[in-house]
Amino acid sequence: MQRMSLRFDGIALAPGIAIGKVMALHSSNRNLVPEKRLIEESSKELERFADALKETEIQLASLRDELKTRLHEKEAGIFDAHLLLCADRAILNDVKKLIENEKCCAEYAVYVVSEKYFEVLKNLQDAYLSERAGDIRDVASRIISNLTDCDIRSLGMDDKRIIASHTLVPSETATLDKKKILGIIVETGGETSHTAILARSLGLPAVAGIPGELIDSLQINDRVIVDGFNGRVILNPDNHAEESYRLKAQAADQLRSELEQESRLFPDTTDGFRVPIAANIESHLQMDESRASGANGVGLFRTEFLFLNQVVPPDEESQFNIYKQLLLAADDAPVTIRVMDIGGDKLPRAGSVAVEDNPFLGLRGIRFCLYGRRDLFETQLRALLRAGVFGNLRVMLPMVSSVAEVLETREIIHALQEQLASENKEFVSNLSLGVMIETPVAALQSEHLAGLVDFFSIGTNDLVQYTMAIDRGNEQVAYLYRPANPAVLKLIRNVVEVAESHRIHAGVCGQMAADPVHALLLLGLGVHELSMAPAAVPVVRRAIRSVSMYELEQLAAKALGSASAAEASKGVYDLLMSRAPELITEE
Ligand code: PEP
Ligand code: MG
């Protein structure tokens, strides 16, 4: 029977259009309690359980093999640990006994037993064992998915799907395989959440803000259209809607291939200002894509993603090899590597960091590096200092909110340099060190930071969040999240002026730089460099090539005195609309 067609307007997370069948995912954050359904014959139920277990093992083995080819052996090791749990005799016997004794369905038995083990492990003093508690839940939810059939994690399937989930945490998004996924729809998340950042970097159209009940009601053969330009989702579209979105998708593809032809053109304004554009990447494997986009080097490598899916954090040697590979691949172009920005919504696997009430205001970024896991920080810095001799390395500190943090980091770097010298290891002696300006305090105190560093990189994703008191990942307040708010523009202008007076450069690596209208506004404010996901480079380059710096400076000066974000961006919006309307994709 044809299901009813429904349309939802949510939040555009990542551009593009996807049309296809849906695949609902359990999120590890979601605690589904299966219903206790009583059964008549336990032998049949035991068979169902055995089948689901087998299916789970096949999925886990194929995930492990895929990850081994795409990432590191160690990351794939997570799935080895999960496979061991599937074969754990004590757990399996408990599930079977429960099915037999209580005559309950297998999914309920798996849930009850896994929660029992979860509680026991979670409360153990041994950090390694308590970390396994999360693994138990992960495996149990996969088995339950396979039993209930309404929620499948079989990423090994042949036909591409649109992923639907209540929430996807960054560590889950990072493991999605683009080859098997068309797009993403989620209930929670904002435009600059790290899930959105990863979706853009994977080139997957994504929309958030879709009601949870809708996600719960999805059936495996439901068709969905994801309009990542306008934040729209259409469930079971009629032929007319599907055809019209197919045409839109074709037009978007056509524009993308036209823009890609321009990758050798310089990002010069019509009055001759060349704007350095660099790429934001989350993995060293994105280097080819970044070069193909025409980006000049890397403006932000988010190294925390090397840590998020690891049971054991990457050691010095493996990090050294990744950074070296990246620097060599960039030739002499600058490569800005940000030390791990752990915390906020980027948390490693369960148990390895303390739970905080307000993680975005807690031990995040440089605070975590200095006072959470200084051992990991030192290992990372040693790897960076050693790799730096292979190219044009810049190292950047996230979430800086005081001069003391920079001074302390400089002391650590100095001590590590002495250590490396005593070990007769090669390293960079004059490391280029910068700070991210992503807290209002850093923007307002930039005068005092400037003398201590070689560059500023403005992280607008967080700067907007912290200035405007708007959780960047909360779809309920996404309507308030406006990067062009004059309060934010004033902070950016202040940082640029300070940078100029200290003769250092101030770039922007937040999502604001990837939006053509906002990018032009930033250039008008005097920002020296833009860094963005590779997919956005061709769009922003054409925008830059269609306007003059003189026009942008005039419009930005007016924007600073505006009362609202809409008023502040209107001038640049109208200008771009008159010169390159094809770059403005919202309806
Ligand atoms: C930012 O905050 O703008 C930024 C680039 O860093 P992240 O998005 O990783 O917090
Ligand atoms: Mg940030």
XYZ file of C-alpha atoms and ligand atoms in Angstrom:
598
model
C 0.000 0.000 0.000
C 1.292 3.477 -0.914
C 2.189 5.396 2.296
C 1.075 8.986 2.704
C 3.400 11.666 1.378
C 4.612 14.075 4.111
C 6.810 17.155 3.981
C 8.926 18.638 6.808
C 10.958 21.800 6.992
C 13.977 21.436 9.233
C 17.520 22.781 9.267
C 19.884 22.502 6.325
C 23.036 20.806 7.613
C 24.855 19.915 4.412
C 23.996 20.956 0.825
C 22.836 18.695 -1.968
C 19.806 16.606 -2.869
C 19.389 12.926 -2.148
C 16.506 10.718 -3.247
C 16.207 7.111 -2.163
C 15.130 4.518 0.343
C 15.623 5.075 4.012
C 17.617 3.154 6.598
C 16.843 3.900 10.235
C 19.743 3.702 12.651
C 19.875 3.253 16.347
C 21.929 5.901 17.922
C 24.147 4.912 20.806
C 22.646 7.899 22.637
C 19.195 6.526 22.372
C 18.015 4.039 24.906
C 15.307 2.012 23.251
C 13.634 -0.417 25.615
C 12.122 -3.259 23.610
C 8.651 -4.326 24.588
C 8.407 -7.512 26.706
C 6.523 -9.702 24.276
C 5.605 -13.175 25.543
C 6.198 -16.107 23.229
C 4.802 -19.606 23.045
C 7.733 -21.667 21.856
C 11.123 -20.800 23.228
C 12.870 -23.020 20.670
C 11.701 -20.749 17.831
C 12.786 -17.692 19.773
C 16.199 -19.200 20.398
C 16.508 -19.737 16.651
C 15.609 -16.095 15.985
C 18.253 -15.076 18.505
C 20.855 -17.339 16.862
C 20.047 -15.867 13.417
C 20.313 -12.298 14.666
C 23.592 -13.074 16.369
C 24.993 -14.555 13.166
C 23.847 -11.502 11.187
C 25.433 -9.227 13.764
C 28.733 -11.083 13.516
C 28.700 -10.787 9.720
C 28.009 -7.044 9.922
C 30.718 -6.485 12.521
C 33.291 -8.457 10.533
C 32.473 -6.543 7.363
C 32.627 -3.195 9.221
C 35.986 -4.181 10.666
C 37.355 -5.134 7.238
C 36.061 -1.943 5.647
C 37.546 0.213 8.386
C 40.874 -1.549 8.083
C 41.132 -0.444 4.471
C 39.849 3.071 5.108
C 41.428 3.949 8.437
C 43.735 2.273 10.857
C 44.077 -1.234 12.165
C 43.492 0.072 15.652
C 40.186 1.729 14.833
C 39.028 -1.484 13.242
C 39.979 -3.181 16.514
C 36.798 -1.784 18.090
C 34.857 -4.272 16.017
C 37.112 -7.134 17.048
C 36.202 -6.294 20.633
C 32.513 -6.281 19.649
C 32.888 -9.656 17.949
C 34.369 -11.097 21.131
C 31.308 -9.917 23.049
C 29.071 -11.745 20.566
C 30.861 -14.949 21.488
C 30.879 -14.415 25.251
C 29.470 -17.606 26.746
C 28.282 -16.087 30.007
C 26.281 -13.372 28.250
C 24.839 -15.725 25.633
C 23.787 -18.255 28.268
C 22.072 -15.558 30.316
C 20.071 -14.464 27.269
C 19.064 -18.022 26.431
C 18.045 -18.775 30.029
C 15.895 -15.675 30.162
C 14.121 -16.608 26.921
C 13.493 -20.128 28.216
C 12.532 -19.280 31.783
C 10.443 -16.178 31.198
C 9.150 -17.076 27.744
C 9.970 -13.572 26.617
C 11.009 -12.406 23.155
C 14.692 -12.394 22.272
C 15.019 -8.602 21.909
C 13.743 -8.073 25.435
C 16.099 -10.752 26.801
C 19.091 -9.193 25.021
C 18.167 -5.812 26.414
C 17.775 -7.004 30.026
C 20.992 -9.023 30.032
C 23.057 -6.350 28.321
C 21.862 -3.696 30.772
C 22.820 -5.980 33.685
C 26.364 -6.362 32.335
C 26.501 -2.680 31.454
C 25.802 -1.692 35.070
C 28.361 -4.126 36.471
C 31.130 -3.038 34.103
C 30.387 0.663 34.359
C 30.959 0.611 38.110
C 34.291 -1.185 38.019
C 37.372 0.716 39.139
C 39.440 -0.623 36.252
C 39.279 2.053 33.525
C 39.754 -0.432 30.698
C 36.916 -2.672 31.850
C 34.564 0.188 32.622
C 35.107 1.460 29.069
C 33.817 -1.881 27.771
C 30.386 -1.061 29.225
C 29.606 1.144 26.206
C 30.626 -1.677 23.892
C 28.058 -3.992 25.501
C 25.283 -1.501 24.752
C 26.520 -0.975 21.215
C 26.527 -4.670 20.428
C 23.186 -5.240 22.144
C 21.548 -2.464 20.147
C 22.869 -3.986 16.942
C 21.464 -7.421 17.843
C 18.140 -5.863 18.818
C 18.113 -4.001 15.487
C 18.612 -7.232 13.656
C 15.843 -8.870 15.655
C 13.297 -6.126 15.228
C 14.075 -5.388 11.596
C 12.892 -1.799 11.916
C 16.306 -0.510 12.604
C 19.182 -1.762 10.537
C 22.858 -1.034 10.780
C 23.783 -3.267 7.899
C 26.097 -0.810 6.235
C 27.333 -3.699 4.127
C 24.145 -3.606 2.020
C 24.453 -3.045 -1.715
C 21.820 -0.415 -2.401
C 22.610 3.075 -1.149
C 20.368 4.438 1.585
C 19.395 7.623 3.327
C 20.335 7.321 6.990
C 17.655 8.378 9.470
C 18.446 8.688 13.147
C 17.399 10.656 16.197
C 20.942 11.835 16.588
C 24.307 10.941 15.140
C 27.285 11.704 17.312
C 30.513 12.703 15.544
C 32.186 9.383 16.308
C 29.313 7.592 14.530
C 29.249 9.990 11.579
C 32.987 9.587 11.135
C 32.561 5.889 10.392
C 29.828 6.293 7.778
C 30.886 5.090 4.373
C 29.992 7.555 1.659
C 29.833 4.772 -0.904
C 26.800 3.310 0.823
C 24.948 6.409 1.911
C 22.983 8.964 -0.074
C 22.107 11.439 2.641
C 21.299 11.929 6.310
C 18.212 13.013 8.232
C 18.321 13.516 11.980
C 16.155 14.924 14.722
C 18.856 16.819 16.587
C 21.729 18.978 15.364
C 22.553 22.470 14.161
C 24.323 23.804 11.092
C 27.693 23.945 12.806
C 27.381 20.776 14.892
C 30.257 18.436 14.251
C 27.897 15.932 12.682
C 27.004 18.599 10.100
C 30.678 19.351 9.554
C 31.383 15.690 8.901
C 28.363 15.317 6.606
C 29.643 18.233 4.510
C 33.084 16.800 4.453
C 31.674 13.461 3.255
C 29.642 15.371 0.641
C 26.348 13.963 1.967
C 23.178 16.115 1.874
C 21.839 16.346 5.439
C 18.850 17.840 7.250
C 18.153 18.093 10.995
C 15.075 19.025 12.979
C 12.920 16.149 11.723
C 10.398 15.051 14.396
C 11.449 12.001 16.371
C 8.023 10.364 15.874
C 8.536 10.517 12.136
C 11.924 8.851 12.438
C 10.387 6.162 14.662
C 7.635 5.525 12.151
C 9.923 5.008 9.156
C 9.640 1.705 7.367
C 12.393 0.063 5.451
C 10.944 0.704 1.990
C 9.918 4.298 2.595
C 11.320 6.680 0.015
C 12.685 10.017 1.081
C 13.894 13.199 -0.565
C 16.533 15.124 1.382
C 16.911 18.726 0.253
C 20.085 19.820 2.033
C 19.961 23.250 0.376
C 16.680 24.244 1.965
C 16.514 21.938 4.981
C 13.527 20.017 3.649
C 12.578 16.360 3.863
C 9.762 14.742 1.857
C 8.643 11.318 2.922
C 7.121 9.072 0.253
C 7.046 11.805 -2.426
C 4.589 11.554 -5.306
C 5.927 11.215 -8.852
C 5.660 14.913 -9.504
C 7.773 15.897 -6.445
C 10.323 13.226 -7.197
C 10.687 14.382 -10.799
C 11.040 18.021 -9.820
C 13.763 17.178 -7.245
C 15.518 15.016 -9.809
C 15.748 18.073 -12.063
C 17.024 20.188 -9.156
C 19.659 17.577 -8.371
C 20.739 17.556 -12.018
C 21.059 21.338 -12.051
C 23.119 21.214 -8.836
C 25.410 18.559 -10.353
C 25.777 20.628 -13.508
C 26.771 23.707 -11.482
C 29.210 21.670 -9.404
C 30.969 20.303 -12.481
C 31.114 23.790 -14.041
C 32.648 25.162 -10.841
C 35.129 22.317 -10.695
C 36.416 23.355 -14.132
C 37.435 26.628 -12.523
C 39.772 25.044 -9.987
C 42.837 26.527 -11.688
C 41.494 30.077 -11.602
C 42.833 32.277 -8.836
C 40.449 33.543 -6.172
C 40.979 37.178 -7.221
C 38.454 39.945 -6.766
C 37.665 42.079 -9.824
C 39.976 44.797 -8.461
C 42.880 42.390 -8.095
C 42.979 41.218 -4.475
C 43.991 37.564 -4.197
C 42.313 35.772 -1.297
C 44.119 32.721 0.089
C 41.614 29.858 0.338
C 42.619 26.766 2.292
C 40.796 23.521 3.106
C 39.310 22.187 6.330
C 39.841 18.453 6.649
C 39.066 15.828 9.254
C 41.313 13.093 7.879
C 44.600 12.993 6.030
C 42.782 10.901 3.411
C 40.994 14.062 2.233
C 44.162 15.587 0.836
C 43.464 14.617 -2.800
C 39.976 16.041 -2.646
C 41.304 19.208 -1.110
C 43.925 19.688 -3.829
C 41.371 18.966 -6.566
C 39.180 21.755 -5.210
C 41.984 24.245 -5.858
C 42.496 24.988 -2.148
C 45.928 26.230 -1.217
C 47.015 23.987 1.645
C 45.111 23.172 4.803
C 43.680 25.868 7.059
C 42.318 23.448 9.643
C 43.014 19.776 10.242
C 40.700 18.688 13.052
C 42.986 16.082 14.625
C 40.511 15.087 17.326
C 38.909 12.747 14.797
C 42.065 10.638 14.986
C 41.136 9.999 18.619
C 37.341 9.687 18.691
C 36.929 6.123 17.501
C 39.961 4.688 19.148
C 39.990 2.274 21.999
C 43.653 3.221 22.441
C 44.679 6.760 21.356
C 47.104 6.973 18.403
C 50.734 6.874 19.531
C 53.504 9.291 18.565
C 54.755 7.222 15.637
C 51.361 6.787 13.975
C 50.554 10.488 14.395
C 54.014 11.439 13.094
C 53.366 9.373 9.953
C 49.975 10.976 9.343
C 51.271 14.543 9.794
C 54.343 13.839 7.674
C 52.201 12.355 4.887
C 49.976 15.433 4.973
C 52.871 17.883 4.857
C 54.531 16.061 1.981
C 51.250 15.911 0.056
C 50.795 19.677 0.453
C 54.220 20.408 -1.074
C 55.159 23.739 0.387
C 51.636 25.031 0.948
C 50.839 25.806 4.591
C 49.266 22.999 6.604
C 47.554 24.152 9.777
C 47.146 21.306 12.209
C 44.965 21.961 15.212
C 45.849 20.036 18.352
C 43.033 17.764 19.518
C 39.870 19.711 20.301
C 38.336 17.048 22.510
C 35.264 17.944 24.570
C 31.925 19.581 23.746
C 30.177 17.223 21.336
C 33.446 15.532 20.357
C 33.877 12.900 22.987
C 35.966 9.791 22.627
C 34.455 6.410 23.257
C 32.436 6.008 26.449
C 34.194 6.247 29.723
C 37.503 7.849 28.777
C 36.553 11.398 29.766
C 34.587 12.640 32.731
C 30.905 13.424 32.190
C 30.231 17.156 32.531
C 26.975 19.076 32.968
C 27.974 21.660 30.362
C 30.574 20.036 28.134
C 30.760 23.003 25.723
C 31.745 25.182 28.675
C 33.934 22.578 30.276
C 37.242 20.829 29.822
C 37.381 21.297 26.073
C 40.177 22.041 23.580
C 43.317 23.498 25.112
C 41.839 23.010 28.607
C 41.553 19.269 28.000
C 45.073 19.236 26.525
C 46.625 21.001 29.507
C 44.520 19.745 32.391
C 42.662 16.662 31.119
C 45.192 14.498 29.303
C 48.507 16.324 29.184
C 50.190 13.025 28.314
C 48.216 12.839 25.063
C 48.937 16.513 24.376
C 52.675 16.011 24.791
C 52.636 12.961 22.537
C 50.801 14.946 19.882
C 53.174 17.903 20.140
C 56.210 15.621 19.851
C 54.734 14.053 16.704
C 54.047 17.525 15.279
C 57.492 18.890 16.108
C 59.094 15.917 14.366
C 56.790 15.972 11.331
C 57.227 19.731 10.917
C 60.572 19.312 9.165
C 58.755 17.811 6.154
C 56.783 20.885 5.120
C 55.188 24.180 5.978
C 53.577 23.361 9.329
C 51.468 25.660 11.477
C 50.132 24.403 14.787
C 46.968 25.849 16.241
C 45.410 25.758 19.730
C 41.607 25.452 20.100
C 39.330 27.111 22.688
C 41.984 29.456 24.021
C 40.587 31.754 26.680
C 43.695 33.091 28.391
C 47.237 34.240 27.800
C 48.369 31.711 30.427
C 47.257 28.805 28.230
C 49.505 29.973 25.400
C 52.454 30.590 27.717
C 52.081 27.172 29.289
C 51.889 25.527 25.867
C 55.010 27.360 24.754
C 56.828 26.041 27.842
C 55.762 22.497 27.039
C 56.900 22.903 23.428
C 60.255 24.211 24.592
C 60.748 21.289 26.974
C 59.787 18.797 24.262
C 62.235 20.398 21.853
C 65.018 19.909 24.414
C 63.924 16.329 24.898
C 63.970 15.641 21.150
C 67.390 17.286 20.825
C 68.760 15.060 23.582
C 67.393 12.043 21.698
C 69.105 13.244 18.511
C 65.773 13.411 16.713
C 65.037 15.943 13.987
C 62.397 18.569 14.835
C 61.321 22.128 13.950
C 62.976 24.654 16.206
C 60.846 27.651 15.191
C 57.369 26.173 15.225
C 54.694 28.490 13.801
C 52.087 28.604 16.587
C 48.649 30.162 16.350
C 45.488 30.358 18.405
C 41.896 29.939 17.449
C 39.800 32.933 18.293
C 36.543 31.238 19.129
C 35.569 32.603 22.507
C 34.501 36.212 23.090
C 37.241 36.529 25.708
C 39.906 35.614 23.151
C 38.476 38.095 20.645
C 38.356 40.907 23.195
C 41.792 40.053 24.604
C 43.374 39.406 21.198
C 45.647 42.401 21.776
C 47.394 40.390 24.512
C 47.462 37.128 22.599
C 48.856 38.640 19.397
C 52.373 39.161 20.759
C 52.612 35.490 21.748
C 51.594 33.831 18.504
C 52.254 33.760 14.773
C 48.663 33.817 13.556
C 45.005 33.922 14.502
C 42.329 31.669 13.089
C 38.793 32.735 13.902
C 36.515 29.793 14.671
C 33.145 31.325 13.951
C 31.226 28.131 14.739
C 32.104 28.523 18.385
C 32.488 32.286 18.390
C 28.829 32.617 17.352
C 27.747 29.987 19.882
C 29.556 31.594 22.803
C 28.823 35.213 21.850
C 25.137 34.707 21.246
C 24.532 32.042 23.921
C 23.178 29.619 21.326
C 24.074 25.936 21.456
C 25.412 25.253 17.966
C 24.071 21.696 18.028
C 20.553 22.441 19.244
C 18.015 22.518 16.437
C 15.468 24.242 18.670
C 17.509 27.429 18.793
C 18.949 27.112 15.293
C 16.669 29.946 14.144
C 18.743 32.256 16.374
C 22.121 31.058 15.099
C 23.097 33.924 12.793
C 26.827 34.319 12.072
C 26.267 37.767 10.530
C 24.949 39.172 13.804
C 26.658 42.580 14.152
C 27.975 41.609 17.621
C 29.953 38.792 15.998
C 31.065 41.036 13.122
C 32.410 43.610 15.596
C 34.460 40.967 17.391
C 35.867 39.763 14.071
C 36.721 43.301 12.991
C 38.504 43.866 16.305
C 40.582 40.703 15.844
C 41.536 41.700 12.289
C 42.623 45.172 13.416
C 44.719 43.710 16.239
C 46.305 41.190 13.857
C 47.177 43.949 11.404
C 48.766 46.118 14.047
C 50.906 43.130 15.128
C 51.659 42.132 11.523
C 50.227 38.650 11.864
C 47.411 37.249 9.775
C 43.858 36.510 10.878
C 41.955 33.870 8.924
C 38.515 32.349 9.412
C 38.081 28.568 9.462
C 34.497 28.324 10.758
C 31.515 27.440 8.583
C 30.889 31.151 7.998
C 33.795 31.146 5.522
C 32.102 28.444 3.455
C 28.913 30.389 2.817
C 29.381 32.681 -0.207
C 27.513 35.657 1.264
C 29.208 35.407 4.653
C 32.611 34.790 3.071
C 32.333 38.073 1.164
C 31.265 39.882 4.317
C 34.334 38.512 6.111
C 36.608 39.733 3.328
C 35.020 43.175 3.584
C 35.878 43.144 7.293
C 39.523 42.580 6.346
C 39.934 38.866 7.075
C 43.156 37.661 5.401
C 42.422 34.026 4.647
C 39.390 31.724 4.389
C 39.402 28.019 5.136
C 36.496 25.698 4.409
C 35.410 22.167 3.496
C 36.862 21.303 0.064
C 33.359 21.101 -1.467
C 32.758 24.779 -0.688
C 35.987 26.063 -2.262
C 34.711 26.293 -5.874
C 31.564 28.158 -4.776
C 33.409 30.720 -2.672
C 36.074 31.173 -5.364
C 33.441 32.124 -7.946
C 31.786 34.484 -5.448
C 35.125 36.225 -4.841
C 35.789 36.510 -8.566
C 32.492 38.288 -9.129
C 32.958 41.280 -6.795
C 35.508 43.967 -5.936
C 37.185 44.396 -2.564
C 36.197 48.046 -2.663
C 32.502 47.088 -2.804
C 32.936 44.584 0.003
C 34.668 47.049 2.304
C 31.882 49.581 1.830
C 29.185 47.013 2.547
C 31.012 45.543 5.561
C 31.434 48.998 7.110
C 27.666 49.466 6.870
C 27.051 45.958 8.216
C 28.954 46.777 11.411
C 26.397 49.444 12.258
C 23.345 47.279 11.551
C 20.745 46.231 14.063
C 20.379 42.615 12.976
C 22.045 39.805 11.042
C 19.504 40.118 8.240
C 20.228 43.817 7.852
C 23.989 43.251 8.087
C 24.126 40.674 5.304
C 21.548 42.262 2.989
C 24.008 44.455 1.069
C 26.365 41.603 0.234
C 23.439 39.277 -0.468
C 21.978 41.714 -3.003
C 25.382 42.229 -4.591
C 25.956 38.496 -5.027
C 22.394 38.013 -6.249
C 23.085 40.542 -8.994
C 26.452 39.026 -10.025
C 26.276 35.260 -9.422
C 22.730 34.266 -8.373
C 23.446 30.600 -9.136
C 25.597 30.484 -5.983
C 22.659 31.278 -3.728
C 20.858 28.011 -3.333
C 18.201 28.768 -0.729
C 14.674 29.190 -2.061
C 34.985 26.741 14.875
O 34.613 26.697 16.046
O 34.603 27.612 14.064
C 35.901 25.723 14.335
C 36.408 25.841 13.138
O 36.178 24.635 15.098
P 35.133 23.441 15.373
O 33.999 23.585 14.404
O 35.860 22.166 15.184
O 34.716 23.688 16.788
Mg 35.608 25.475 17.456
